[in-house]
Structures are given as structure tokens and as C-alpha cells.
PDB file of C-alpha atoms in Angstrom:
ATOM      1  CA  MET O  14      87.347   4.569  59.917  1.00  0.00           C
ATOM      2  CA  ARG O  15      84.845   7.233  61.258  1.00  0.00           C
ATOM      3  CA  MET O  16      85.500  10.084  58.230  1.00  0.00           C
ATOM      4  CA  GLY O  17      84.882   6.802  55.723  1.00  0.00           C
ATOM      5  CA  ALA O  18      81.685   5.517  57.587  1.00  0.00           C
ATOM      6  CA  SER O  19      80.356   9.514  57.769  1.00  0.00           C
ATOM      7  CA  VAL O  20      81.032   9.433  53.990  1.00  0.00           C
ATOM      8  CA  CYS O  21      79.090   6.372  53.608  1.00  0.00           C
ATOM      9  CA  CYS O  22      76.515   7.815  55.984  1.00  0.00           C
ATOM     10  CA  LEU O  23      75.505  10.995  54.225  1.00  0.00           C
ATOM     11  CA  GLN O  24      75.777   8.677  49.985  1.00  0.00           C
ATOM     12  CA  GLU O  25      72.924   6.316  51.470  1.00  0.00           C
ATOM     13  CA  PRO O  26      70.257   8.930  51.774  1.00  0.00           C
ATOM     14  CA  ALA O  27      71.612  10.198  48.130  1.00  0.00           C
ATOM     15  CA  MET O  28      71.233   7.141  46.769  1.00  0.00           C
ATOM     16  CA  ALA O  29      67.961   6.131  48.630  1.00  0.00           C
ATOM     17  CA  ASP O  30      67.001   9.631  47.618  1.00  0.00           C
ATOM     18  CA  VAL O  31      67.056   8.439  43.709  1.00  0.00           C
ATOM     19  CA  ALA O  32      66.431   5.256  43.864  1.00  0.00           C
ATOM     20  CA  ASN O  33      63.481   6.582  45.481  1.00  0.00           C
ATOM     21  CA  THR O  34      62.626   8.850  42.422  1.00  0.00           C
ATOM     22  CA  ARG O  35      63.086   5.598  40.365  1.00  0.00           C
ATOM     23  CA  LEU O  36      60.997   3.992  41.870  1.00  0.00           C
ATOM     24  CA  ASN O  37      57.952   6.734  42.445  1.00  0.00           C
ATOM     25  CA  PRO O  38      57.382   7.810  38.582  1.00  0.00           C
ATOM     26  CA  PHE O  39      54.137   9.444  39.833  1.00  0.00           C
ATOM     27  CA  ARG O  40      56.197  11.836  41.206  1.00  0.00           C
ATOM     28  CA  THR O  41      57.276  13.490  38.055  1.00  0.00           C
ATOM     29  CA  ALA O  42      55.856  16.299  36.674  1.00  0.00           C
ATOM     30  CA  PRO O  43      54.448  14.726  32.689  1.00  0.00           C
ATOM     31  CA  ASN O  44      52.754  12.113  34.596  1.00  0.00           C
ATOM     32  CA  LEU O  45      51.244  14.355  37.772  1.00  0.00           C
ATOM     33  CA  LEU O  46      49.121  16.752  34.926  1.00  0.00           C
ATOM     34  CA  THR O  47      48.199  13.629  33.386  1.00  0.00           C
ATOM     35  CA  LEU O  48      46.730  12.497  36.529  1.00  0.00           C
ATOM     36  CA  LEU O  49      45.572  16.336  36.745  1.00  0.00           C
ATOM     37  CA  ARG O  50      43.748  15.727  33.568  1.00  0.00           C
ATOM     38  CA  ILE O  51      41.929  12.215  35.154  1.00  0.00           C
ATOM     39  CA  CYS O  52      40.717  13.908  38.283  1.00  0.00           C
ATOM     40  CA  LEU O  53      39.371  16.694  35.694  1.00  0.00           C
ATOM     41  CA  ALA O  54      36.886  14.447  34.200  1.00  0.00           C
ATOM     42  CA  PRO O  55      34.345  13.595  37.041  1.00  0.00           C
ATOM     43  CA  PHE O  56      34.033  17.708  37.403  1.00  0.00           C
ATOM     44  CA  LEU O  57      33.348  17.883  33.544  1.00  0.00           C
ATOM     45  CA  VAL O  58      30.725  15.547  33.399  1.00  0.00           C
ATOM     46  CA  ALA O  59      28.999  17.286  36.309  1.00  0.00           C
ATOM     47  CA  THR O  60      29.251  20.755  34.526  1.00  0.00           C
ATOM     48  CA  ILE O  61      28.401  19.754  31.630  1.00  0.00           C
ATOM     49  CA  LEU O  62      25.537  18.066  33.516  1.00  0.00           C
ATOM     50  CA  GLY O  63      24.338  20.844  34.695  1.00  0.00           C
ATOM     51  CA  ALA O  64      24.333  22.940  31.920  1.00  0.00           C
ATOM     52  CA  HIS O  65      27.083  25.440  32.748  1.00  0.00           C
ATOM     53  CA  TYR O  66      28.712  25.127  29.424  1.00  0.00           C
ATOM     54  CA  GLY O  67      31.150  28.350  30.351  1.00  0.00           C
ATOM     55  CA  LEU O  68      32.412  26.325  33.220  1.00  0.00           C
ATOM     56  CA  SER O  69      32.564  22.626  31.155  1.00  0.00           C
ATOM     57  CA  PHE O  70      34.119  24.604  28.455  1.00  0.00           C
ATOM     58  CA  GLY O  71      36.784  26.232  30.374  1.00  0.00           C
ATOM     59  CA  LEU O  72      37.720  22.992  32.710  1.00  0.00           C
ATOM     60  CA  PHE O  73      37.866  21.189  28.784  1.00  0.00           C
ATOM     61  CA  VAL O  74      40.498  24.242  28.166  1.00  0.00           C
ATOM     62  CA  ALA O  75      42.383  23.977  30.766  1.00  0.00           C
ATOM     63  CA  ALA O  76      42.499  19.403  30.059  1.00  0.00           C
ATOM     64  CA  GLY O  77      43.957  19.960  26.888  1.00  0.00           C
ATOM     65  CA  LEU O  78      47.148  22.029  28.182  1.00  0.00           C
ATOM     66  CA  THR O  79      47.856  19.195  30.011  1.00  0.00           C
ATOM     67  CA  ASP O  80      48.140  17.690  27.826  1.00  0.00           C
ATOM     68  CA  ALA O  81      50.062  19.580  25.609  1.00  0.00           C
ATOM     69  CA  LEU O  82      51.935  20.431  28.889  1.00  0.00           C
ATOM     70  CA  ASP O  83      53.440  16.578  29.975  1.00  0.00           C
ATOM     71  CA  GLY O  84      54.453  15.888  26.803  1.00  0.00           C
ATOM     72  CA  THR O  85      56.232  19.093  26.475  1.00  0.00           C
ATOM     73  CA  LEU O  86      57.412  18.615  30.098  1.00  0.00           C
ATOM     74  CA  ALA O  87      58.747  14.978  29.296  1.00  0.00           C
ATOM     75  CA  ARG O  88      61.339  15.929  26.396  1.00  0.00           C
ATOM     76  CA  LEU O  89      62.662  19.352  28.532  1.00  0.00           C
ATOM     77  CA  LEU O  90      63.303  16.995  31.819  1.00  0.00           C
ATOM     78  CA  LYS O  91      64.255  14.214  30.730  1.00  0.00           C
ATOM     79  CA  GLN O  92      61.233  12.397  32.656  1.00  0.00           C
ATOM     80  CA  ARG O  93      59.751   9.992  30.286  1.00  0.00           C
ATOM     81  CA  SER O  94      58.586   6.680  31.850  1.00  0.00           C
ATOM     82  CA  GLN O  95      56.980   3.651  30.923  1.00  0.00           C
ATOM     83  CA  LEU O  96      54.226   4.904  33.139  1.00  0.00           C
ATOM     84  CA  GLY O  97      53.559   7.920  31.602  1.00  0.00           C
ATOM     85  CA  GLU O  98      53.434   5.771  28.092  1.00  0.00           C
ATOM     86  CA  TYR O  99      50.976   4.601  28.951  1.00  0.00           C
ATOM     87  CA  LEU O 100      48.314   6.403  31.111  1.00  0.00           C
ATOM     88  CA  ASP O 101      48.370   9.017  29.064  1.00  0.00           C
ATOM     89  CA  PRO O 102      46.821   7.276  26.159  1.00  0.00           C
ATOM     90  CA  VAL O 103      44.635   6.309  28.908  1.00  0.00           C
ATOM     91  CA  ALA O 104      43.696   9.588  30.322  1.00  0.00           C
ATOM     92  CA  ASP O 105      42.720  10.611  26.715  1.00  0.00           C
ATOM     93  CA  LYS O 106      40.137   7.674  25.933  1.00  0.00           C
ATOM     94  CA  LEU O 107      39.009   8.380  29.575  1.00  0.00           C
ATOM     95  CA  LEU O 108      37.931  11.919  29.586  1.00  0.00           C
ATOM     96  CA  LEU O 109      37.278  12.281  25.303  1.00  0.00           C
ATOM     97  CA  SER O 110      35.023   8.701  25.469  1.00  0.00           C
ATOM     98  CA  THR O 111      33.688   9.932  29.228  1.00  0.00           C
ATOM     99  CA  LEU O 112      32.249  13.046  27.325  1.00  0.00           C
ATOM    100  CA  PHE O 113      31.716  11.500  24.622  1.00  0.00           C
ATOM    101  CA  LEU O 114      28.918   9.719  25.949  1.00  0.00           C
ATOM    102  CA  VAL O 115      27.492  12.822  28.722  1.00  0.00           C
ATOM    103  CA  LEU O 116      27.000  14.849  25.616  1.00  0.00           C
ATOM    104  CA  THR O 117      25.079  12.367  23.829  1.00  0.00           C
ATOM    105  CA  HIS O 118      22.945  11.843  26.523  1.00  0.00           C
ATOM    106  CA  MET O 119      22.510  15.807  27.031  1.00  0.00           C
ATOM    107  CA  GLY O 120      21.283  15.769  23.052  1.00  0.00           C
ATOM    108  CA  LEU O 121      24.270  17.100  21.839  1.00  0.00           C
ATOM    109  CA  ILE O 122      26.276  14.389  19.858  1.00  0.00           C
ATOM    110  CA  PRO O 123      24.636  12.348  17.435  1.00  0.00           C
ATOM    111  CA  ALA O 124      23.904   8.842  18.858  1.00  0.00           C
ATOM    112  CA  THR O 125      25.948   7.394  16.265  1.00  0.00           C
ATOM    113  CA  VAL O 126      28.831   9.332  16.273  1.00  0.00           C
ATOM    114  CA  THR O 127      29.167   7.869  20.093  1.00  0.00           C
ATOM    115  CA  VAL O 128      28.685   4.381  19.020  1.00  0.00           C
ATOM    116  CA  LEU O 129      31.409   4.309  16.793  1.00  0.00           C
ATOM    117  CA  VAL O 130      34.128   6.453  18.865  1.00  0.00           C
ATOM    118  CA  PHE O 131      33.373   3.465  21.420  1.00  0.00           C
ATOM    119  CA  GLY O 132      32.956   0.933  19.174  1.00  0.00           C
ATOM    120  CA  ARG O 133      36.356   1.239  17.324  1.00  0.00           C
ATOM    121  CA  ASP O 134      38.177   1.982  21.291  1.00  0.00           C
ATOM    122  CA  VAL O 135      36.950  -1.689  21.705  1.00  0.00           C
ATOM    123  CA  GLY O 136      37.877  -3.014  18.743  1.00  0.00           C
ATOM    124  CA  ILE O 137      41.759  -1.432  19.531  1.00  0.00           C
ATOM    125  CA  LEU O 138      41.589  -3.038  22.862  1.00  0.00           C
ATOM    126  CA  VAL O 139      40.669  -6.645  21.083  1.00  0.00           C
ATOM    127  CA  VAL O 140      43.359  -5.849  18.394  1.00  0.00           C
ATOM    128  CA  ALA O 141      46.043  -5.385  21.005  1.00  0.00           C
ATOM    129  CA  ALA O 142      45.133  -7.940  22.858  1.00  0.00           C
ATOM    130  CA  ILE O 143      45.524 -10.721  19.571  1.00  0.00           C
ATOM    131  CA  LEU O 144      49.001  -8.919  18.747  1.00  0.00           C
ATOM    132  CA  TYR O 145      49.491  -9.489  22.285  1.00  0.00           C
ATOM    133  CA  ALA O 146      48.688 -13.222  22.475  1.00  0.00           C
ATOM    134  CA  ALA O 147      49.787 -13.784  18.656  1.00  0.00           C
ATOM    135  CA  SER O 148      53.321 -12.572  18.550  1.00  0.00           C
ATOM    136  CA  GLY O 149      54.043 -11.556  22.789  1.00  0.00           C
ATOM    137  CA  ARG O 150      53.806  -7.629  21.836  1.00  0.00           C
ATOM    138  CA  ARG O 151      52.794  -5.422  24.621  1.00  0.00           C
ATOM    139  CA  GLU O 152      53.246  -1.784  21.990  1.00  0.00           C
ATOM    140  CA  PHE O 153      50.809  -0.481  19.965  1.00  0.00           C
ATOM    141  CA  ARG O 154      51.442   2.834  19.225  1.00  0.00           C
ATOM    142  CA  PRO O 155      49.460   5.244  17.897  1.00  0.00           C
ATOM    143  CA  SER O 156      49.356   6.010  14.101  1.00  0.00           C
ATOM    144  CA  LEU O 157      49.306   8.916  12.503  1.00  0.00           C
ATOM    145  CA  VAL O 158      45.195   8.538  11.338  1.00  0.00           C
ATOM    146  CA  GLY O 159      44.822   7.513  15.038  1.00  0.00           C
ATOM    147  CA  LYS O 160      46.483  11.021  16.652  1.00  0.00           C
ATOM    148  CA  ALA O 161      44.325  12.999  13.666  1.00  0.00           C
ATOM    149  CA  ASN O 162      41.365  10.874  14.873  1.00  0.00           C
ATOM    150  CA  THR O 163      42.026  11.574  18.138  1.00  0.00           C
ATOM    151  CA  VAL O 164      43.019  15.699  16.751  1.00  0.00           C
ATOM    152  CA  ALA O 165      39.533  15.430  15.415  1.00  0.00           C
ATOM    153  CA  GLN O 166      37.296  14.223  18.590  1.00  0.00           C
ATOM    154  CA  VAL O 167      39.066  16.741  21.086  1.00  0.00           C
ATOM    155  CA  ALA O 168      38.098  19.632  17.935  1.00  0.00           C
ATOM    156  CA  ALA O 169      34.401  18.402  17.754  1.00  0.00           C
ATOM    157  CA  VAL O 170      33.838  18.397  21.738  1.00  0.00           C
ATOM    158  CA  ALA O 171      35.140  21.672  22.245  1.00  0.00           C
ATOM    159  CA  ALA O 172      33.110  22.988  18.978  1.00  0.00           C
ATOM    160  CA  VAL O 173      30.252  21.622  20.592  1.00  0.00           C
ATOM    161  CA  LEU O 174      30.431  22.834  24.149  1.00  0.00           C
ATOM    162  CA  LEU O 175      31.705  26.647  22.452  1.00  0.00           C
ATOM    163  CA  HIS O 176      27.972  25.743  20.248  1.00  0.00           C
ATOM    164  CA  GLN O 177      26.265  25.883  23.964  1.00  0.00           C
ATOM    165  CA  LEU O 178      27.754  29.613  24.278  1.00  0.00           C
ATOM    166  CA  THR O 179      27.141  31.031  21.239  1.00  0.00           C
ATOM    167  CA  LYS O 180      25.110  30.172  17.755  1.00  0.00           C
ATOM    168  CA  ALA O 181      27.776  32.128  15.554  1.00  0.00           C
ATOM    169  CA  GLN O 182      27.889  30.828  12.008  1.00  0.00           C
ATOM    170  CA  TRP O 183      31.210  29.368  12.067  1.00  0.00           C
ATOM    171  CA  VAL O 184      31.014  27.869  15.333  1.00  0.00           C
ATOM    172  CA  ALA O 185      27.936  25.950  14.021  1.00  0.00           C
ATOM    173  CA  GLU O 186      29.636  24.588  10.256  1.00  0.00           C
ATOM    174  CA  PHE O 187      33.713  24.096  12.583  1.00  0.00           C
ATOM    175  CA  ARG O 188      30.891  21.592  14.495  1.00  0.00           C
ATOM    176  CA  LEU O 189      29.819  19.925  11.902  1.00  0.00           C
ATOM    177  CA  VAL O 190      32.838  19.983   9.941  1.00  0.00           C
ATOM    178  CA  ALA O 191      34.813  18.055  13.378  1.00  0.00           C
ATOM    179  CA  LEU O 192      31.807  15.536  13.572  1.00  0.00           C
ATOM    180  CA  TYR O 193      32.048  14.844  10.580  1.00  0.00           C
ATOM    181  CA  ALA O 194      35.845  14.207  10.473  1.00  0.00           C
ATOM    182  CA  THR O 195      34.873  12.396  13.742  1.00  0.00           C
ATOM    183  CA  VAL O 196      33.165   9.823  12.025  1.00  0.00           C
ATOM    184  CA  THR O 197      35.168   9.507   8.848  1.00  0.00           C
ATOM    185  CA  LEU O 198      38.902   9.406  10.671  1.00  0.00           C
ATOM    186  CA  THR O 199      37.163   7.200  13.434  1.00  0.00           C
ATOM    187  CA  VAL O 200      36.070   4.133  10.722  1.00  0.00           C
ATOM    188  CA  ALA O 201      39.525   5.082   9.115  1.00  0.00           C
ATOM    189  CA  SER O 202      41.892   4.483  12.097  1.00  0.00           C
ATOM    190  CA  GLY O 203      39.984   1.121  12.681  1.00  0.00           C
ATOM    191  CA  ILE O 204      40.777  -0.275   9.314  1.00  0.00           C
ATOM    192  CA  HIS O 205      43.514   0.959   9.092  1.00  0.00           C
ATOM    193  CA  TYR O 206      44.558  -0.595  12.700  1.00  0.00           C
ATOM    194  CA  SER O 207      43.002  -4.109  11.972  1.00  0.00           C
ATOM    195  CA  TRP O 208      44.915  -3.857   8.894  1.00  0.00           C
ATOM    196  CA  VAL O 209      48.346  -3.068  10.689  1.00  0.00           C
ATOM    197  CA  ALA O 210      47.250  -6.376  13.344  1.00  0.00           C
ATOM    198  CA  ALA O 211      46.363  -8.368  10.236  1.00  0.00           C
ATOM    199  CA  ARG O 212      50.066  -8.202   8.801  1.00  0.00           C
ATOM    200  CA  ARG O 213      51.700  -8.629  11.986  1.00  0.00           C
ATOM    201  CA  VAL O 214      50.031 -12.131  13.574  1.00  0.00           C
ATOM    202  CA  GLY O 215      50.730 -13.186  10.237  1.00  0.00           C
ATOM    203  CA  ALA O 216      54.630 -12.230  10.235  1.00  0.00           C
ATOM    204  CA  SER O 217      54.628 -13.426  13.478  1.00  0.00           C
ATOM    205  CA  ALA O 218      52.977 -16.698  12.399  1.00  0.00           C
ATOM    206  CA  ALA O 219      55.567 -16.852   9.427  1.00  0.00           C
ATOM    207  CA  ASN O 220      58.124 -16.527  11.698  1.00  0.00           C
ATOM    208  CA  GLY O 221      56.798 -19.055  14.124  1.00  0.00           C
ATOM    209  CA  PRO O 222      59.027 -22.372  15.125  1.00  0.00           C
ATOM    210  CA  GLY O 223      57.427 -23.795  12.447  1.00  0.00           C
ATOM    211  CA  ALA O 224      58.968 -21.719   9.691  1.00  0.00           C
ATOM    212  CA  LYS O 225      61.684 -22.963   7.705  1.00  0.00           C
TER     213      LYS O 225
END
């Protein structure tokens, strides 16, 4: 009986550790990196407002590295979680939207571009709410156009910051291309998400209780 009790005592802490790990997804490496990216946002804002563009460019590159690493680690360590699926795009949107707003305030990005970026993000939130209300769908995975738009936004912010460090011709041209790509893909992805939402809502209505 004593041996059995000892085995149970040894198993209980181990089981508690496993349960604790499952109940605390914030402890996983990918989610910690995502949280680090969120924490970098106020420091980026402060360095841009202080016109410390070299430091802000370095912090932005560091944020980009955390974005690349969290997905890689999630796959390699098999630490994908529902929290991570929601937290990662939220971190990206929070960082990029904040930077577009601050860079517009500093006169480095045209206000039209930032208005389009914010309008598209608000539109996606509205579309997601409509989908949830109409069909109960919580997942709204990013499309290829949406992912391309995120890449364009990252490139635009990086190019704008880099342009403050060097006036090289290729940097100036890259900045213009990235901003034009951001505008084009923002509009395209907004239209695409609206089209997808309309199809899903229509399908949900067709398959509703009154459908034959």
C-alpha cells in the first residue's frame, strides 16, 4: 500500500504539470514571442516620435523576426494553440496600425493610405461580426490577398523608416512602390473579404431551417 501511495504521489505532480501547461498557453515559446512583439509597440512609437529612426528601424526588424520565429517554433515544437491563432494576427494588426498612425502624424506616410488601412481593418471586424451573427462562424482565415497586403504594409513601414536613414534612390523608389502596393492590396483585400462574407452569409441562409 505504501508503494502504491508513493507512485500516486509521484504521478500527481507530473499530471499537475501537464495540466498546468495545457491551461497556460502563455508559457509557450511562440506565444511569448507574440507578446514580446506587442510589448515592442510603445517603444517603437516613442522612438519614432523622438525622431530616433535608426533605433526605430532596428526595433521594427526585431519585431519582424519575432513574427517569423513564432510560427516556425509553433510548428517545430508542436505548440500551436487557439490562443496563438487569435493572438498572432491581433499583434500584427496592433503593431502595423499603430505605426501607420504615428508615421502619418509625423508626416511620413500620406493620411489617405492610413485611412484606407484603418477602414479596411474596421471593415474586416464588421464582416467577421456579421459572419458570426449569421452563421456562428468564429474562424475567418486570412486570404492570399490579405497576406500579401500584410507583407506590403510591413515593407511600407520598413521603407519609410529606412528612407529617414538614407536618401538613396533605390530606397526612395522602394518606398513609393511599397506605399502604392499597400493602397492597391488594401482595397483588393477589402473587396475580397466582403465577397467571401456575402457568399458565406448567402450559403448560411440557403441552408437555414427554412431551406428545403
